Amino acid sequence: MIDRIQLIKEQMLRDYIRKTLVQKDRLLEQQENKLRSVIRNMISEATEADPSANTGINVLEELLNDIATQFKDNYKMLTSEPSERVSFILHFIAFVNDVLNQEKMNDEAADIAAAKLSDEVPEPDAVVDIEAAEEIEDEEELEEITLSVGEEADSESEETEAGMFPDVDKDKDEDEAWINIEGCNPDGRARSILAFKDIKKKILDAYSTIGGKNAELFKKYLIKNLDAYRKQAEKELPNPDNDLANADYTELKC
């Protein structure tokens, strides 16, 4: 009988020790998890604070901080059907590519023109005929055309009418000049145009400060980040589309 009681006590003691150890292990695990979370946040904050090794990426990060919310808010306006949002992102990225490609071509043309000018050597000891130059200036002054009283009145009348009756078709014509991807939802395109008009200057201002490899990386990762923000915005909708939330823009079709 005594042996049985002793065995029961020993078993109870073992159970108590086991439970205590399990609780300690759980508490230790929770503390470790909290510590890991704190360390991760510290690393994340340090990473975000440190500038990139590439100037183009630093410029891009500054731009994204300025336009991300505006971009996502416009995307989340389109809630009737997924095709609107597909049209939005495809058109928006098409606009980005178009405007940055034009900017690049303008920069290249300016560089070529500057190179040609630097190659042109002026003729030495050029003699300027001052009297001939003065005669040309006098002739140009005589050839200046002045408006008559009637013409001035007509001009003022036209300006007044333009102010009284603004061109209501101007905005419509401008929208028609934008890229139009065949088969895409028109409402998504219209919202994309509106959003891009507001953001375009900020993109160009940032892009104008860099060139070469920096500009290439800026453009590449601008598009990647816009697509990432688009996926994030999709998941934040009341009724998100799982395919849209996970697919890259290159996989989307109207």
CSV table of C-alpha atoms in Angstrom, one decimal:
chain,number,residue,atom,x,y,z
A,1,MET,CA,0.0,0.0,0.0
A,2,ILE,CA,2.8,2.4,0.9
A,3,ASP,CA,4.6,1.6,-2.3
A,4,ARG,CA,1.5,2.4,-4.3
A,5,ILE,CA,1.1,5.7,-2.6
A,6,GLN,CA,4.7,6.5,-3.2
A,7,LEU,CA,4.4,5.7,-6.8
A,8,ILE,CA,1.4,7.9,-7.2
A,9,LYS,CA,3.3,10.8,-5.5
A,10,GLU,CA,6.2,10.3,-7.8
A,11,GLN,CA,4.0,10.3,-10.8
A,12,MET,CA,2.3,13.5,-9.7
A,13,LEU,CA,5.6,15.0,-9.1
A,14,ARG,CA,6.8,14.0,-12.6
A,15,ASP,CA,3.6,15.5,-14.1
A,16,TYR,CA,4.1,18.7,-12.3
A,17,ILE,CA,7.7,19.0,-13.4
A,18,ARG,CA,6.8,18.2,-16.9
A,19,LYS,CA,4.0,20.8,-17.0
A,20,THR,CA,6.3,23.4,-15.5
A,21,LEU,CA,9.0,22.7,-18.0
A,22,VAL,CA,6.5,22.9,-20.9
A,23,GLN,CA,5.2,26.2,-19.7
A,24,LYS,CA,8.8,27.5,-19.4
A,25,ASP,CA,9.5,26.3,-22.9
A,26,ARG,CA,6.4,28.1,-24.2
A,27,LEU,CA,7.3,31.3,-22.4
A,28,LEU,CA,10.8,31.1,-23.7
A,29,GLU,CA,9.6,30.5,-27.2
A,30,GLN,CA,7.2,33.5,-27.0
A,31,GLN,CA,10.0,35.7,-25.7
A,32,GLU,CA,12.3,34.5,-28.5
A,33,ASN,CA,9.6,35.2,-31.1
A,34,LYS,CA,9.1,38.7,-29.7
A,35,LEU,CA,12.8,39.3,-29.8
A,36,ARG,CA,13.1,38.1,-33.4
A,37,SER,CA,10.2,40.4,-34.4
A,38,VAL,CA,11.9,43.4,-32.7
A,39,ILE,CA,15.2,42.5,-34.5
A,40,ARG,CA,13.4,42.2,-37.9
A,41,ASN,CA,11.8,45.6,-37.5
A,42,MET,CA,15.1,47.1,-36.5
A,43,ILE,CA,16.8,45.6,-39.6
A,44,SER,CA,13.9,46.7,-41.8
A,45,GLU,CA,14.0,50.3,-40.5
A,46,ALA,CA,17.8,50.4,-40.9
A,47,THR,CA,17.5,49.0,-44.5
A,48,GLU,CA,14.9,51.6,-45.4
A,49,ALA,CA,16.9,54.4,-43.9
A,50,ASP,CA,20.1,53.6,-45.7
A,51,PRO,CA,20.4,54.9,-49.3
A,52,SER,CA,20.8,52.5,-52.2
A,53,ALA,CA,24.2,52.1,-53.9
A,54,ASN,CA,22.6,53.4,-57.1
A,55,THR,CA,21.5,57.1,-57.5
A,56,GLY,CA,18.6,56.1,-59.8
A,57,ILE,CA,17.1,53.9,-57.1
A,58,ASN,CA,17.5,56.6,-54.5
A,59,VAL,CA,15.6,59.1,-56.8
A,60,LEU,CA,13.0,56.4,-57.5
A,61,GLU,CA,12.4,55.8,-53.8
A,62,GLU,CA,11.9,59.5,-53.2
A,63,LEU,CA,9.4,59.6,-56.1
A,64,LEU,CA,7.5,56.6,-54.9
A,65,ASN,CA,7.1,58.0,-51.5
A,66,ASP,CA,5.4,61.0,-53.2
A,67,ILE,CA,3.1,59.2,-55.6
A,68,ALA,CA,2.2,55.8,-54.2
A,69,THR,CA,-0.9,56.8,-52.3
A,70,GLN,CA,-2.2,58.8,-55.2
A,71,PHE,CA,-1.7,55.9,-57.6
A,72,LYS,CA,-3.4,53.4,-55.3
A,73,ASP,CA,-6.3,55.7,-54.6
A,74,ASN,CA,-7.0,56.1,-58.3
A,75,TYR,CA,-6.8,52.3,-58.8
A,76,LYS,CA,-9.2,51.6,-56.0
A,77,MET,CA,-11.8,53.9,-57.5
A,78,LEU,CA,-12.5,51.2,-60.1
A,79,THR,CA,-14.7,48.7,-58.3
A,80,SER,CA,-17.4,47.8,-60.8
A,81,GLU,CA,-15.5,45.0,-62.6
A,82,PRO,CA,-11.9,43.7,-62.8
A,83,SER,CA,-11.6,44.7,-66.5
A,84,GLU,CA,-11.6,48.3,-65.4
A,85,ARG,CA,-8.5,47.8,-63.2
A,86,VAL,CA,-6.8,45.7,-65.9
A,87,SER,CA,-7.3,48.6,-68.3
A,88,PHE,CA,-6.0,51.1,-65.7
A,89,ILE,CA,-2.7,49.4,-65.1
A,90,LEU,CA,-2.0,48.4,-68.7
A,91,HIS,CA,-2.6,52.0,-69.9
A,92,PHE,CA,-0.7,53.6,-67.0
A,93,ILE,CA,2.4,51.6,-67.7
A,94,ALA,CA,2.1,52.3,-71.4
A,95,PHE,CA,2.0,56.0,-70.6
A,96,VAL,CA,5.1,55.7,-68.4
A,97,ASN,CA,7.0,53.9,-71.1
A,98,ASP,CA,5.9,56.4,-73.8
A,99,VAL,CA,6.8,59.5,-71.9
A,100,LEU,CA,10.1,58.2,-70.6
A,101,ASN,CA,11.1,56.9,-74.1
A,102,GLN,CA,10.3,60.4,-75.5
A,103,GLU,CA,12.4,62.0,-72.8
A,104,LYS,CA,15.3,59.7,-73.6
A,105,MET,CA,15.1,60.5,-77.3
A,106,ASN,CA,15.0,64.2,-76.6
A,107,ASP,CA,18.1,63.9,-74.3
A,108,GLU,CA,19.9,61.9,-77.0
A,109,ALA,CA,19.0,64.5,-79.7
A,110,ALA,CA,20.3,67.3,-77.4
A,111,ASP,CA,23.5,65.4,-76.8
A,112,ILE,CA,24.0,65.0,-80.6
A,113,ALA,CA,23.3,68.6,-81.3
A,114,ALA,CA,25.7,69.7,-78.5
A,115,ALA,CA,28.4,67.4,-80.0
A,116,LYS,CA,28.0,68.9,-83.4
A,117,LEU,CA,28.2,72.5,-82.1
A,118,SER,CA,31.4,71.6,-80.2
A,119,ASP,CA,32.9,70.3,-83.5
A,120,GLU,CA,32.2,73.6,-85.3
A,121,VAL,CA,35.2,75.8,-85.1
A,122,PRO,CA,34.6,79.5,-85.8
A,123,GLU,CA,36.6,81.2,-88.6
A,124,PRO,CA,39.6,83.1,-87.1
A,125,ASP,CA,39.9,86.8,-87.4
A,126,ALA,CA,36.4,87.3,-88.8
A,127,VAL,CA,35.9,90.9,-89.9
A,128,VAL,CA,32.6,92.5,-89.1
A,129,ASP,CA,31.3,95.2,-91.3
A,130,ILE,CA,29.6,97.5,-88.7
A,131,GLU,CA,28.1,99.8,-91.3
A,132,ALA,CA,26.6,96.9,-93.2
A,133,ALA,CA,25.2,95.4,-90.0
A,134,GLU,CA,23.5,98.8,-89.1
A,135,GLU,CA,21.9,99.0,-92.6
A,136,ILE,CA,20.4,95.5,-92.2
A,137,GLU,CA,19.0,96.5,-88.8
A,138,ASP,CA,17.4,99.6,-90.3
A,139,GLU,CA,15.9,97.6,-93.1
A,140,GLU,CA,14.5,95.1,-90.7
A,141,GLU,CA,12.9,97.9,-88.6
A,142,LEU,CA,11.2,99.3,-91.7
A,143,GLU,CA,9.8,95.9,-92.7
A,144,GLU,CA,8.2,95.3,-89.3
A,145,ILE,CA,4.4,94.9,-89.7
A,146,THR,CA,2.1,96.9,-87.5
A,147,LEU,CA,-1.5,96.1,-86.9
A,148,SER,CA,-4.1,98.6,-88.1
A,149,VAL,CA,-6.8,99.8,-85.8
A,150,GLY,CA,-9.3,97.4,-87.4
A,151,GLU,CA,-6.9,94.5,-87.1
A,152,GLU,CA,-6.3,95.3,-83.4
A,153,ALA,CA,-10.0,95.4,-82.8
A,154,ASP,CA,-10.5,92.0,-84.5
A,155,SER,CA,-7.7,90.5,-82.4
A,156,GLU,CA,-9.1,91.8,-79.2
A,157,SER,CA,-12.6,90.6,-80.2
A,158,GLU,CA,-11.2,87.1,-80.9
A,159,GLU,CA,-9.5,87.0,-77.5
A,160,THR,CA,-12.7,88.1,-75.7
A,161,GLU,CA,-14.7,85.5,-77.5
A,162,ALA,CA,-12.2,82.8,-76.6
A,163,GLY,CA,-12.5,83.8,-72.9
A,164,MET,CA,-16.3,83.9,-73.0
A,165,PHE,CA,-16.6,80.6,-75.0
A,166,PRO,CA,-13.9,78.1,-73.9
A,167,ASP,CA,-13.2,75.2,-76.1
A,168,VAL,CA,-15.2,72.5,-74.5
A,169,ASP,CA,-13.8,69.8,-76.8
A,170,LYS,CA,-10.2,70.6,-75.9
A,171,ASP,CA,-10.0,68.0,-73.0
A,172,LYS,CA,-11.8,65.4,-75.1
A,173,ASP,CA,-9.4,65.9,-78.0
A,174,GLU,CA,-6.4,65.6,-75.6
A,175,ASP,CA,-7.7,62.3,-74.2
A,176,GLU,CA,-8.2,60.9,-77.7
A,177,ALA,CA,-4.5,61.6,-78.4
A,178,TRP,CA,-3.4,59.3,-75.5
A,179,ILE,CA,-2.5,55.7,-76.1
A,180,ASN,CA,-5.6,53.5,-76.5
A,181,ILE,CA,-5.1,49.8,-76.1
A,182,GLU,CA,-7.5,47.9,-78.2
A,183,GLY,CA,-10.2,46.0,-76.3
A,184,CYS,CA,-9.5,47.6,-73.0
A,185,ASN,CA,-12.2,49.0,-70.7
A,186,PRO,CA,-12.7,52.7,-71.5
A,187,ASP,CA,-13.5,53.7,-67.9
A,188,GLY,CA,-10.2,52.2,-66.7
A,189,ARG,CA,-8.4,54.1,-69.5
A,190,ALA,CA,-10.1,57.3,-68.5
A,191,ARG,CA,-9.1,57.0,-64.9
A,192,SER,CA,-5.6,56.0,-65.9
A,193,ILE,CA,-5.3,59.2,-68.0
A,194,LEU,CA,-6.6,61.3,-65.1
A,195,ALA,CA,-4.1,59.7,-62.6
A,196,PHE,CA,-1.2,60.0,-65.0
A,197,LYS,CA,-1.8,63.7,-65.7
A,198,ASP,CA,-1.5,64.4,-62.0
A,199,ILE,CA,1.7,62.3,-61.6
A,200,LYS,CA,3.4,62.9,-65.0
A,201,LYS,CA,5.3,66.0,-64.0
A,202,LYS,CA,6.7,64.4,-60.8
A,203,ILE,CA,8.0,61.4,-62.8
A,204,LEU,CA,9.6,63.7,-65.4
A,205,ASP,CA,11.1,66.0,-62.8
A,206,ALA,CA,12.7,63.0,-61.1
A,207,TYR,CA,13.8,61.4,-64.4
A,208,SER,CA,15.4,64.6,-65.6
A,209,THR,CA,18.0,64.6,-62.8
A,210,ILE,CA,19.6,61.3,-63.9
A,211,GLY,CA,20.9,59.6,-67.0
A,212,GLY,CA,22.6,56.5,-68.4
A,213,LYS,CA,22.5,53.4,-66.2
A,214,ASN,CA,20.8,55.4,-63.4
A,215,ALA,CA,17.9,56.3,-65.7
A,216,GLU,CA,17.6,52.7,-67.0
A,217,LEU,CA,17.3,51.3,-63.5
A,218,PHE,CA,14.9,54.1,-62.5
A,219,LYS,CA,12.5,53.2,-65.3
A,220,LYS,CA,12.8,49.4,-64.8
A,221,TYR,CA,12.0,49.6,-61.1
A,222,LEU,CA,9.4,52.3,-61.4
A,223,ILE,CA,7.3,50.0,-63.5
A,224,LYS,CA,7.9,47.0,-61.1
A,225,ASN,CA,7.0,49.1,-58.1
A,226,LEU,CA,3.8,50.5,-59.7
A,227,ASP,CA,2.7,46.9,-60.4
A,228,ALA,CA,3.5,45.9,-56.8
A,229,TYR,CA,1.4,48.9,-55.5
A,230,ARG,CA,-1.4,47.8,-57.9
A,231,LYS,CA,-1.4,44.3,-56.4
A,232,GLN,CA,-1.4,45.7,-52.9
A,233,ALA,CA,-4.3,48.0,-53.8
A,234,GLU,CA,-6.2,45.1,-55.3
A,235,LYS,CA,-5.9,43.2,-52.0
A,236,GLU,CA,-7.3,46.2,-50.1
A,237,LEU,CA,-10.5,46.3,-52.1
A,238,PRO,CA,-13.8,45.1,-50.5
A,239,ASN,CA,-14.0,42.3,-53.2
A,240,PRO,CA,-10.6,41.7,-54.5
A,241,ASP,CA,-9.9,39.6,-57.6
A,242,ASN,CA,-7.4,36.9,-56.6
A,243,ASP,CA,-6.0,36.5,-60.1
A,244,LEU,CA,-5.4,40.3,-60.4
A,245,ALA,CA,-3.9,40.4,-56.9
A,246,ASN,CA,-1.2,37.8,-57.8
A,247,ALA,CA,-0.6,38.1,-61.5
A,248,ASP,CA,2.1,40.4,-63.0
A,249,TYR,CA,0.9,43.1,-65.3
A,250,THR,CA,2.7,41.3,-68.2
A,251,GLU,CA,0.3,38.4,-67.7
A,252,LEU,CA,-2.8,40.6,-67.9
A,253,LYS,CA,-4.9,41.1,-71.1
A,254,CYS,CA,-7.9,43.2,-72.0
